[in-house]
PDB file of C-alpha atoms and ligand atoms in Angstrom:
ATOM      1  CA  MET A   1      78.507  94.204 106.707  1.00 56.00           C
ATOM      2  CA  GLY A   2      81.860  92.967 108.550  1.00 80.00           C
ATOM      3  CA  ARG A   3      85.429  93.532 107.641  1.00 94.00           C
ATOM      4  CA  ASP A   4      86.287  92.714 103.995  1.00 98.00           C
ATOM      5  CA  VAL A   5      88.754  92.636 101.198  1.00 98.00           C
ATOM      6  CA  ILE A   6      87.833  94.739  98.095  1.00 98.00           C
ATOM      7  CA  VAL A   7      89.536  93.919  95.098  1.00 98.00           C
ATOM      8  CA  ALA A   8      90.278  96.867  92.950  1.00 98.00           C
ATOM      9  CA  CYS A   9      89.552  95.565  89.281  1.00 97.00           C
ATOM     10  CA  ASP A  10      91.470  98.406  87.510  1.00 96.00           C
ATOM     11  CA  PHE A  11      91.140  96.579  83.971  1.00 95.00           C
ATOM     12  CA  ALA A  12      90.558  98.661  80.624  1.00 91.00           C
ATOM     13  CA  GLY A  13      87.750  96.293  79.449  1.00 95.00           C
ATOM     14  CA  LYS A  14      85.122  93.847  80.040  1.00 97.00           C
ATOM     15  CA  GLU A  15      87.320  90.795  78.698  1.00 97.00           C
ATOM     16  CA  GLU A  16      90.264  91.193  80.857  1.00 97.00           C
ATOM     17  CA  THR A  17      87.983  91.900  83.834  1.00 98.00           C
ATOM     18  CA  LEU A  18      86.009  88.595  83.552  1.00 98.00           C
ATOM     19  CA  ASN A  19      89.003  86.562  82.574  1.00 98.00           C
ATOM     20  CA  PHE A  20      90.445  87.791  85.885  1.00 98.00           C
ATOM     21  CA  LEU A  21      87.132  86.884  87.831  1.00 98.00           C
ATOM     22  CA  ASP A  22      86.900  83.524  86.183  1.00 98.00           C
ATOM     23  CA  MET A  23      90.031  82.624  88.246  1.00 98.00           C
ATOM     24  CA  PHE A  24      87.692  82.664  91.297  1.00 98.00           C
ATOM     25  CA  THR A  25      85.788  79.675  91.545  1.00 95.00           C
ATOM     26  CA  ASP A  26      85.144  78.845  95.154  1.00 94.00           C
ATOM     27  CA  VAL A  27      85.095  82.660  96.353  1.00 95.00           C
ATOM     28  CA  LYS A  28      83.492  85.577  95.207  1.00 97.00           C
ATOM     29  CA  PRO A  29      85.504  88.683  96.254  1.00 98.00           C
ATOM     30  CA  PHE A  30      83.956  92.125  96.915  1.00 98.00           C
ATOM     31  CA  VAL A  31      84.987  94.025  93.614  1.00 98.00           C
ATOM     32  CA  LYS A  32      85.709  97.663  93.185  1.00 98.00           C
ATOM     33  CA  ILE A  33      84.728  99.165  89.716  1.00 98.00           C
ATOM     34  CA  GLY A  34      86.387 102.496  88.972  1.00 97.00           C
ATOM     35  CA  MET A  35      85.794 105.099  86.351  1.00 96.00           C
ATOM     36  CA  GLU A  36      88.018 103.575  83.665  1.00 94.00           C
ATOM     37  CA  LEU A  37      86.149 100.186  83.274  1.00 96.00           C
ATOM     38  CA  PHE A  38      82.578 101.941  83.754  1.00 97.00           C
ATOM     39  CA  TYR A  39      83.262 104.508  81.280  1.00 96.00           C
ATOM     40  CA  ALA A  40      84.701 101.939  78.795  1.00 96.00           C
ATOM     41  CA  GLU A  41      81.778  99.340  79.178  1.00 97.00           C
ATOM     42  CA  GLY A  42      78.728 101.219  80.790  1.00 96.00           C
ATOM     43  CA  PRO A  43      76.311  99.787  83.353  1.00 97.00           C
ATOM     44  CA  ASP A  44      76.207  96.380  81.733  1.00 97.00           C
ATOM     45  CA  ILE A  45      79.586  95.737  83.342  1.00 97.00           C
ATOM     46  CA  VAL A  46      78.052  96.309  86.760  1.00 98.00           C
ATOM     47  CA  ARG A  47      75.156  93.870  86.087  1.00 97.00           C
ATOM     48  CA  GLU A  48      77.380  91.294  84.549  1.00 98.00           C
ATOM     49  CA  ILE A  49      79.729  91.197  87.633  1.00 98.00           C
ATOM     50  CA  LYS A  50      76.680  91.440  90.156  1.00 97.00           C
ATOM     51  CA  LYS A  51      74.796  88.445  88.420  1.00 97.00           C
ATOM     52  CA  ARG A  52      78.093  86.442  88.947  1.00 97.00           C
ATOM     53  CA  GLY A  53      77.559  86.914  92.555  1.00 97.00           C
ATOM     54  CA  HIS A  54      80.263  89.543  93.516  1.00 98.00           C
ATOM     55  CA  LYS A  55      79.347  92.569  95.979  1.00 98.00           C
ATOM     56  CA  ILE A  56      80.286  95.779  94.236  1.00 98.00           C
ATOM     57  CA  PHE A  57      81.831  99.191  95.215  1.00 98.00           C
ATOM     58  CA  LEU A  58      81.256 101.461  92.247  1.00 98.00           C
ATOM     59  CA  ASP A  59      83.839 104.118  92.666  1.00 98.00           C
ATOM     60  CA  LEU A  60      82.787 107.056  90.780  1.00 98.00           C
ATOM     61  CA  LYS A  61      83.352 109.809  93.031  1.00 98.00           C
ATOM     62  CA  LEU A  62      80.312 112.126  92.170  1.00 98.00           C
ATOM     63  CA  HIS A  63      80.746 115.832  92.626  1.00 98.00           C
ATOM     64  CA  ASP A  64      77.923 118.249  91.268  1.00 98.00           C
ATOM     65  CA  ILE A  65      74.999 120.318  92.206  1.00 98.00           C
ATOM     66  CA  PRO A  66      73.001 118.572  94.668  1.00 98.00           C
ATOM     67  CA  ASN A  67      69.990 117.839  92.508  1.00 98.00           C
ATOM     68  CA  THR A  68      72.219 116.319  89.743  1.00 98.00           C
ATOM     69  CA  VAL A  69      73.917 114.053  92.210  1.00 98.00           C
ATOM     70  CA  LYS A  70      70.347 113.123  93.699  1.00 98.00           C
ATOM     71  CA  LYS A  71      69.162 111.977  90.537  1.00 97.00           C
ATOM     72  CA  SER A  72      72.413 110.242  89.737  1.00 97.00           C
ATOM     73  CA  MET A  73      72.659 108.231  92.836  1.00 97.00           C
ATOM     74  CA  ALA A  74      68.786 107.051  92.133  1.00 95.00           C
ATOM     75  CA  VAL A  75      70.049 105.688  88.801  1.00 94.00           C
ATOM     76  CA  LEU A  76      73.288 104.231  90.697  1.00 94.00           C
ATOM     77  CA  SER A  77      70.532 102.436  93.347  1.00 92.00           C
ATOM     78  CA  ARG A  78      68.883 100.594  90.514  1.00 92.00           C
ATOM     79  CA  LEU A  79      72.151  99.167  89.602  1.00 93.00           C
ATOM     80  CA  ASP A  80      72.120  97.169  92.806  1.00 92.00           C
ATOM     81  CA  VAL A  81      75.585  98.146  93.818  1.00 96.00           C
ATOM     82  CA  ASP A  82      76.598  97.698  97.351  1.00 97.00           C
ATOM     83  CA  ILE A  83      78.972 100.897  97.873  1.00 98.00           C
ATOM     84  CA  CYS A  84      78.948 103.938  96.017  1.00 98.00           C
ATOM     85  CA  ASN A  85      80.863 107.299  96.685  1.00 98.00           C
ATOM     86  CA  LEU A  86      81.260 111.035  96.256  1.00 98.00           C
ATOM     87  CA  HIS A  87      83.673 113.952  97.103  1.00 98.00           C
ATOM     88  CA  ALA A  88      82.789 115.339 100.265  1.00 98.00           C
ATOM     89  CA  ALA A  89      83.954 118.727  98.736  1.00 97.00           C
ATOM     90  CA  GLY A  90      80.659 118.892  97.480  1.00 98.00           C
ATOM     91  CA  THR A  91      79.428 120.288 100.642  1.00 98.00           C
ATOM     92  CA  VAL A  92      76.926 118.793 103.288  1.00 98.00           C
ATOM     93  CA  ASN A  93      73.802 119.643 101.338  1.00 98.00           C
ATOM     94  CA  MET A  94      75.358 117.643  98.085  1.00 98.00           C
ATOM     95  CA  MET A  95      75.793 114.587 100.498  1.00 98.00           C
ATOM     96  CA  LYS A  96      72.545 114.897 101.954  1.00 98.00           C
ATOM     97  CA  ALA A  97      70.662 115.040  98.371  1.00 98.00           C
ATOM     98  CA  ALA A  98      72.779 112.134  97.419  1.00 98.00           C
ATOM     99  CA  LEU A  99      71.257 110.028 100.218  1.00 97.00           C
ATOM    100  CA  GLU A 100      68.001 110.985  99.506  1.00 97.00           C
ATOM    101  CA  GLY A 101      68.552 109.970  96.038  1.00 97.00           C
ATOM    102  CA  LEU A 102      69.817 106.476  97.180  1.00 96.00           C
ATOM    103  CA  THR A 103      66.671 105.110  98.155  1.00 89.00           C
ATOM    104  CA  ARG A 104      65.230 101.680  96.569  1.00 88.00           C
ATOM    105  CA  GLU A 105      61.676 100.556  96.633  1.00 86.00           C
ATOM    106  CA  ASP A 106      62.394  97.825  99.184  1.00 90.00           C
ATOM    107  CA  GLY A 107      63.708 100.542 101.683  1.00 89.00           C
ATOM    108  CA  THR A 108      67.214  99.258 101.287  1.00 92.00           C
ATOM    109  CA  ARG A 109      70.226 101.249  99.838  1.00 95.00           C
ATOM    110  CA  PRO A 110      73.645 101.028  99.037  1.00 97.00           C
ATOM    111  CA  LEU A 111      76.560 102.361 101.552  1.00 98.00           C
ATOM    112  CA  LEU A 112      77.359 105.743 100.747  1.00 98.00           C
ATOM    113  CA  ILE A 113      80.938 106.654 101.483  1.00 98.00           C
ATOM    114  CA  ALA A 114      83.128 110.275 101.024  1.00 98.00           C
ATOM    115  CA  VAL A 115      86.527 110.925  99.568  1.00 97.00           C
ATOM    116  CA  THR A 116      87.713 113.730 101.675  1.00 94.00           C
ATOM    117  CA  GLN A 117      91.080 114.927 100.029  1.00 89.00           C
ATOM    118  CA  LEU A 118      92.350 112.641  97.284  1.00 88.00           C
ATOM    119  CA  THR A 119      95.954 111.280  98.080  1.00 83.00           C
ATOM    120  CA  SER A 120      97.500 112.866  95.189  1.00 84.00           C
ATOM    121  CA  THR A 121      96.556 116.260  96.657  1.00 88.00           C
ATOM    122  CA  ASP A 122      99.076 117.579  99.051  1.00 90.00           C
ATOM    123  CA  GLN A 123      99.369 120.593 101.370  1.00 92.00           C
ATOM    124  CA  GLU A 124     101.117 122.737  98.590  1.00 94.00           C
ATOM    125  CA  SER A 125      98.546 122.034  95.998  1.00 92.00           C
ATOM    126  CA  MET A 126      95.708 122.446  98.363  1.00 93.00           C
ATOM    127  CA  GLU A 127      97.000 125.902  99.294  1.00 96.00           C
ATOM    128  CA  LYS A 128      98.010 126.920  95.797  1.00 96.00           C
ATOM    129  CA  ASP A 129      95.181 125.489  93.826  1.00 95.00           C
ATOM    130  CA  LEU A 130      92.551 125.368  96.001  1.00 95.00           C
ATOM    131  CA  LEU A 131      93.217 128.119  98.379  1.00 97.00           C
ATOM    132  CA  ILE A 132      92.612 126.084 101.493  1.00 96.00           C
ATOM    133  CA  LYS A 133      95.093 127.119 104.080  1.00 96.00           C
ATOM    134  CA  GLU A 134      94.518 124.771 107.180  1.00 96.00           C
ATOM    135  CA  PRO A 135      96.878 121.693 107.732  1.00 95.00           C
ATOM    136  CA  ILE A 136      95.684 118.848 105.477  1.00 92.00           C
ATOM    137  CA  ASP A 137      95.045 116.243 108.218  1.00 92.00           C
ATOM    138  CA  LYS A 138      92.654 118.818 109.839  1.00 95.00           C
ATOM    139  CA  VAL A 139      90.748 119.454 106.261  1.00 95.00           C
ATOM    140  CA  VAL A 140      90.442 115.427 105.883  1.00 94.00           C
ATOM    141  CA  MET A 141      88.854 115.191 109.511  1.00 97.00           C
ATOM    142  CA  HIS A 142      86.602 117.980 108.844  1.00 97.00           C
ATOM    143  CA  TYR A 143      85.475 116.643 105.682  1.00 97.00           C
ATOM    144  CA  ALA A 144      85.060 113.332 107.532  1.00 98.00           C
ATOM    145  CA  GLU A 145      82.687 114.923 110.354  1.00 98.00           C
ATOM    146  CA  ASN A 146      80.758 116.586 107.335  1.00 98.00           C
ATOM    147  CA  ALA A 147      80.273 113.215 105.899  1.00 98.00           C
ATOM    148  CA  LYS A 148      78.897 111.874 109.206  1.00 98.00           C
ATOM    149  CA  LYS A 149      76.819 115.172 109.693  1.00 98.00           C
ATOM    150  CA  ALA A 150      75.158 114.349 106.434  1.00 98.00           C
ATOM    151  CA  GLY A 151      74.391 111.071 107.322  1.00 98.00           C
ATOM    152  CA  LEU A 152      76.843 108.959 105.250  1.00 98.00           C
ATOM    153  CA  ASP A 153      78.310 105.553 106.237  1.00 98.00           C
ATOM    154  CA  GLY A 154      81.817 106.244 106.032  1.00 98.00           C
ATOM    155  CA  VAL A 155      84.926 107.793 104.029  1.00 98.00           C
ATOM    156  CA  VAL A 156      87.712 106.365 101.778  1.00 97.00           C
ATOM    157  CA  CYS A 157      91.037 106.888 103.683  1.00 93.00           C
ATOM    158  CA  SER A 158      94.488 105.927 104.350  1.00 89.00           C
ATOM    159  CA  PRO A 159      94.900 103.114 106.772  1.00 91.00           C
ATOM    160  CA  LEU A 160      97.055 105.548 108.984  1.00 90.00           C
ATOM    161  CA  GLU A 161      94.110 107.710 109.315  1.00 92.00           C
ATOM    162  CA  ALA A 162      91.244 105.064 110.074  1.00 95.00           C
ATOM    163  CA  GLY A 163      92.066 105.152 113.912  1.00 95.00           C
ATOM    164  CA  LYS A 164      91.839 108.915 114.034  1.00 96.00           C
ATOM    165  CA  VAL A 165      88.421 108.967 111.739  1.00 97.00           C
ATOM    166  CA  HIS A 166      87.028 106.351 114.034  1.00 97.00           C
ATOM    167  CA  ALA A 167      88.132 108.324 117.006  1.00 97.00           C
ATOM    168  CA  VAL A 168      86.272 111.526 115.528  1.00 97.00           C
ATOM    169  CA  CYS A 169      83.377 110.078 113.803  1.00 98.00           C
ATOM    170  CA  GLY A 170      82.461 107.004 115.950  1.00 97.00           C
ATOM    171  CA  SER A 171      83.534 103.195 115.501  1.00 96.00           C
ATOM    172  CA  ASP A 172      80.728 102.447 113.499  1.00 96.00           C
ATOM    173  CA  PHE A 173      81.613 105.048 110.868  1.00 98.00           C
ATOM    174  CA  LEU A 174      83.345 102.843 108.066  1.00 98.00           C
ATOM    175  CA  THR A 175      86.797 103.387 106.866  1.00 98.00           C
ATOM    176  CA  VAL A 176      87.362 102.022 103.540  1.00 98.00           C
ATOM    177  CA  THR A 177      91.311 102.060 102.968  1.00 96.00           C
ATOM    178  CA  PRO A 178      93.404 101.631 100.097  1.00 95.00           C
ATOM    179  CA  GLY A 179      97.337 101.803  99.893  1.00 92.00           C
ATOM    180  CA  VAL A 180      97.738  97.962 101.255  1.00 95.00           C
ATOM    181  CA  ARG A 181     100.730  96.103 100.328  1.00 95.00           C
ATOM    182  CA  PHE A 182     102.207  92.719 101.568  1.00 96.00           C
ATOM    183  CA  ALA A 183     105.429  92.974 103.704  1.00 94.00           C
ATOM    184  CA  ASP A 184     107.405  91.403 100.909  1.00 93.00           C
ATOM    185  CA  GLY A 185     105.798  93.202  97.785  1.00 90.00           C
ATOM    186  CA  ASP A 186     106.243  95.983  95.409  1.00 87.00           C
ATOM    187  CA  LEU A 187     105.130  99.483  96.605  1.00 86.00           C
ATOM    188  CA  GLY A 188     104.115 100.616  93.054  1.00 84.00           C
ATOM    189  CA  ASP A 189     103.138 104.294  93.013  1.00 82.00           C
ATOM    190  CA  GLN A 190     101.818 103.928  96.445  1.00 79.00           C
ATOM    191  CA  LYS A 191     103.583 105.906  99.157  1.00 80.00           C
ATOM    192  CA  ARG A 192     102.194 105.502 102.669  1.00 80.00           C
ATOM    193  CA  VAL A 193     101.033 101.884 102.615  1.00 87.00           C
ATOM    194  CA  MET A 194     100.311  99.420 105.423  1.00 94.00           C
ATOM    195  CA  THR A 195     100.193  95.460 105.168  1.00 96.00           C
ATOM    196  CA  PRO A 196      96.522  93.687 105.560  1.00 97.00           C
ATOM    197  CA  ALA A 197      97.510  92.669 109.160  1.00 97.00           C
ATOM    198  CA  ALA A 198      98.619  96.365 110.177  1.00 97.00           C
ATOM    199  CA  ALA A 199      95.358  97.701 108.574  1.00 97.00           C
ATOM    200  CA  LYS A 200      93.361  95.362 110.712  1.00 96.00           C
ATOM    201  CA  GLU A 201      95.231  96.628 113.713  1.00 96.00           C
ATOM    202  CA  ALA A 202      94.664 100.118 112.566  1.00 95.00           C
ATOM    203  CA  GLY A 203      90.757  99.513 112.524  1.00 95.00           C
ATOM    204  CA  SER A 204      90.087  99.744 108.805  1.00 97.00           C
ATOM    205  CA  ASP A 205      86.842  98.163 107.840  1.00 98.00           C
ATOM    206  CA  TYR A 206      87.439  97.429 104.415  1.00 98.00           C
ATOM    207  CA  ILE A 207      90.734  97.392 102.457  1.00 98.00           C
ATOM    208  CA  VAL A 208      90.850  98.205  98.744  1.00 98.00           C
ATOM    209  CA  VAL A 209      93.550  96.074  97.212  1.00 98.00           C
ATOM    210  CA  GLY A 210      94.637  96.451  93.443  1.00 97.00           C
ATOM    211  CA  ARG A 211      98.030  95.335  92.217  1.00 96.00           C
ATOM    212  CA  PRO A 212      99.192  93.110  94.906  1.00 97.00           C
ATOM    213  CA  ILE A 213      96.374  90.848  93.768  1.00 98.00           C
ATOM    214  CA  THR A 214      95.559  91.617  90.019  1.00 97.00           C
ATOM    215  CA  ALA A 215      99.466  91.663  88.984  1.00 96.00           C
ATOM    216  CA  SER A 216     100.130  88.549  91.183  1.00 97.00           C
ATOM    217  CA  ASP A 217     101.391  85.422  89.331  1.00 97.00           C
ATOM    218  CA  ASP A 218      98.672  83.703  91.516  1.00 98.00           C
ATOM    219  CA  PRO A 219      95.842  86.231  92.125  1.00 98.00           C
ATOM    220  CA  VAL A 220      93.561  83.547  93.918  1.00 98.00           C
ATOM    221  CA  ALA A 221      96.317  82.997  96.191  1.00 98.00           C
ATOM    222  CA  ALA A 222      97.166  86.437  96.920  1.00 98.00           C
ATOM    223  CA  TYR A 223      93.627  87.126  97.657  1.00 98.00           C
ATOM    224  CA  LYS A 224      93.201  84.704 100.063  1.00 98.00           C
ATOM    225  CA  ARG A 225      96.477  85.557 101.930  1.00 98.00           C
ATOM    226  CA  CYS A 226      95.102  89.208 102.052  1.00 98.00           C
ATOM    227  CA  CYS A 227      92.018  87.668 103.805  1.00 98.00           C
ATOM    228  CA  ASN A 228      93.765  85.450 105.993  1.00 98.00           C
ATOM    229  CA  GLU A 229      95.928  88.554 107.120  1.00 97.00           C
ATOM    230  CA  PHE A 230      92.803  90.905 107.170  1.00 98.00           C
ATOM    231  CA  ILE A 231      90.059  89.029 108.475  1.00 96.00           C
ATOM    232  CA  GLY A 232      91.868  86.212 110.168  1.00 85.00           C
TER     233      GLY A 232
HETATM  234  O1  C5P B 301      96.869  98.813  92.636  1.00 83.67           O
HETATM  235  P1  C5P B 301      96.617  99.380  94.187  1.00 83.67           P
HETATM  236  O2  C5P B 301      96.262  98.361  95.297  1.00 83.67           O
HETATM  237  O3  C5P B 301      97.326 100.644  94.466  1.00 83.67           O
HETATM  238  O4  C5P B 301      94.976 100.032  93.800  1.00 83.67           O
HETATM  239  C1  C5P B 301      94.538 100.832  94.803  1.00 83.67           C
HETATM  240  C2  C5P B 301      93.075 101.326  94.510  1.00 83.67           C
HETATM  241  O5  C5P B 301      92.305 102.182  95.368  1.00 83.67           O
HETATM  242  C3  C5P B 301      93.080 102.030  92.947  1.00 83.67           C
HETATM  243  O6  C5P B 301      91.969 101.784  92.330  1.00 83.67           O
HETATM  244  C4  C5P B 301      93.301 103.405  93.404  1.00 83.67           C
HETATM  245  O7  C5P B 301      92.474 104.283  92.339  1.00 83.67           O
HETATM  246  C5  C5P B 301      92.377 103.485  94.585  1.00 83.67           C
HETATM  247  N1  C5P B 301      92.538 104.284  95.428  1.00 83.67           N
HETATM  248  C6  C5P B 301      93.966 104.939  96.202  1.00 83.67           C
HETATM  249  N2  C5P B 301      93.906 105.990  96.770  1.00 83.67           N
HETATM  250  C7  C5P B 301      93.025 106.493  97.192  1.00 83.67           C
HETATM  251  C8  C5P B 301      91.785 106.214  96.519  1.00 83.67           C
HETATM  252  C9  C5P B 301      91.599 105.430  96.044  1.00 83.67           C
HETATM  253  O8  C5P B 301      94.765 103.999  95.831  1.00 83.67           O
HETATM  254  N3  C5P B 301      93.314 107.774  98.175  1.00 83.67           N
END
């Protein structure tokens, strides 16, 4: 898969989500489904969106004992999603088990990417709550290397970290980056942002864009602008 824009469908329910997707008639954006929508509507929302021809990043961030994650990933494979994810904090063994679970009968599997440290975790909370004393940048890169070691396809990271992740883990190790804003847009609650064009320059493979598209007066135009800037 080449570079692409993934639209974060952070809606509370099915109706709102499908009404949003109905606006896209000539293009079928890659869609991210997160915990809120998945827990509200269950796996049927994934099947419905897939049936409409969208690729899906199912952002459920699994983190449990290896055996449980392996079995859960087998279930997600059967949902025919294109990308799924987990927490690298679950250890290399958990990530390897997840990959083992991700097999399909035809030999294909969804891409599997890891969350390193959540962007809501800062140095202070990492030290105080998690008792991790290393600098957070070092922890993020170490977790990315663990994901690579386990055989995963990439990580979720800030576009500001994409270049370093590629330098450490290789250019074909995917960087999926939220925190994208148009140059003339609202930041919302995102602090460290890049424009789609800058994310392209920084080497992001996929950008995850929510409110700049979902809250726009013209979501289709905003999506196309994003694609033009990021894919060219
Ligand atoms: O609306 P916005 O463009 O900020 O949406 C970004 C999406 O990416 C949201 O679904 C958010 O939960 C997700 N995300 C993020 N930062 C991370 C990981 C995920 O913004 N570090």
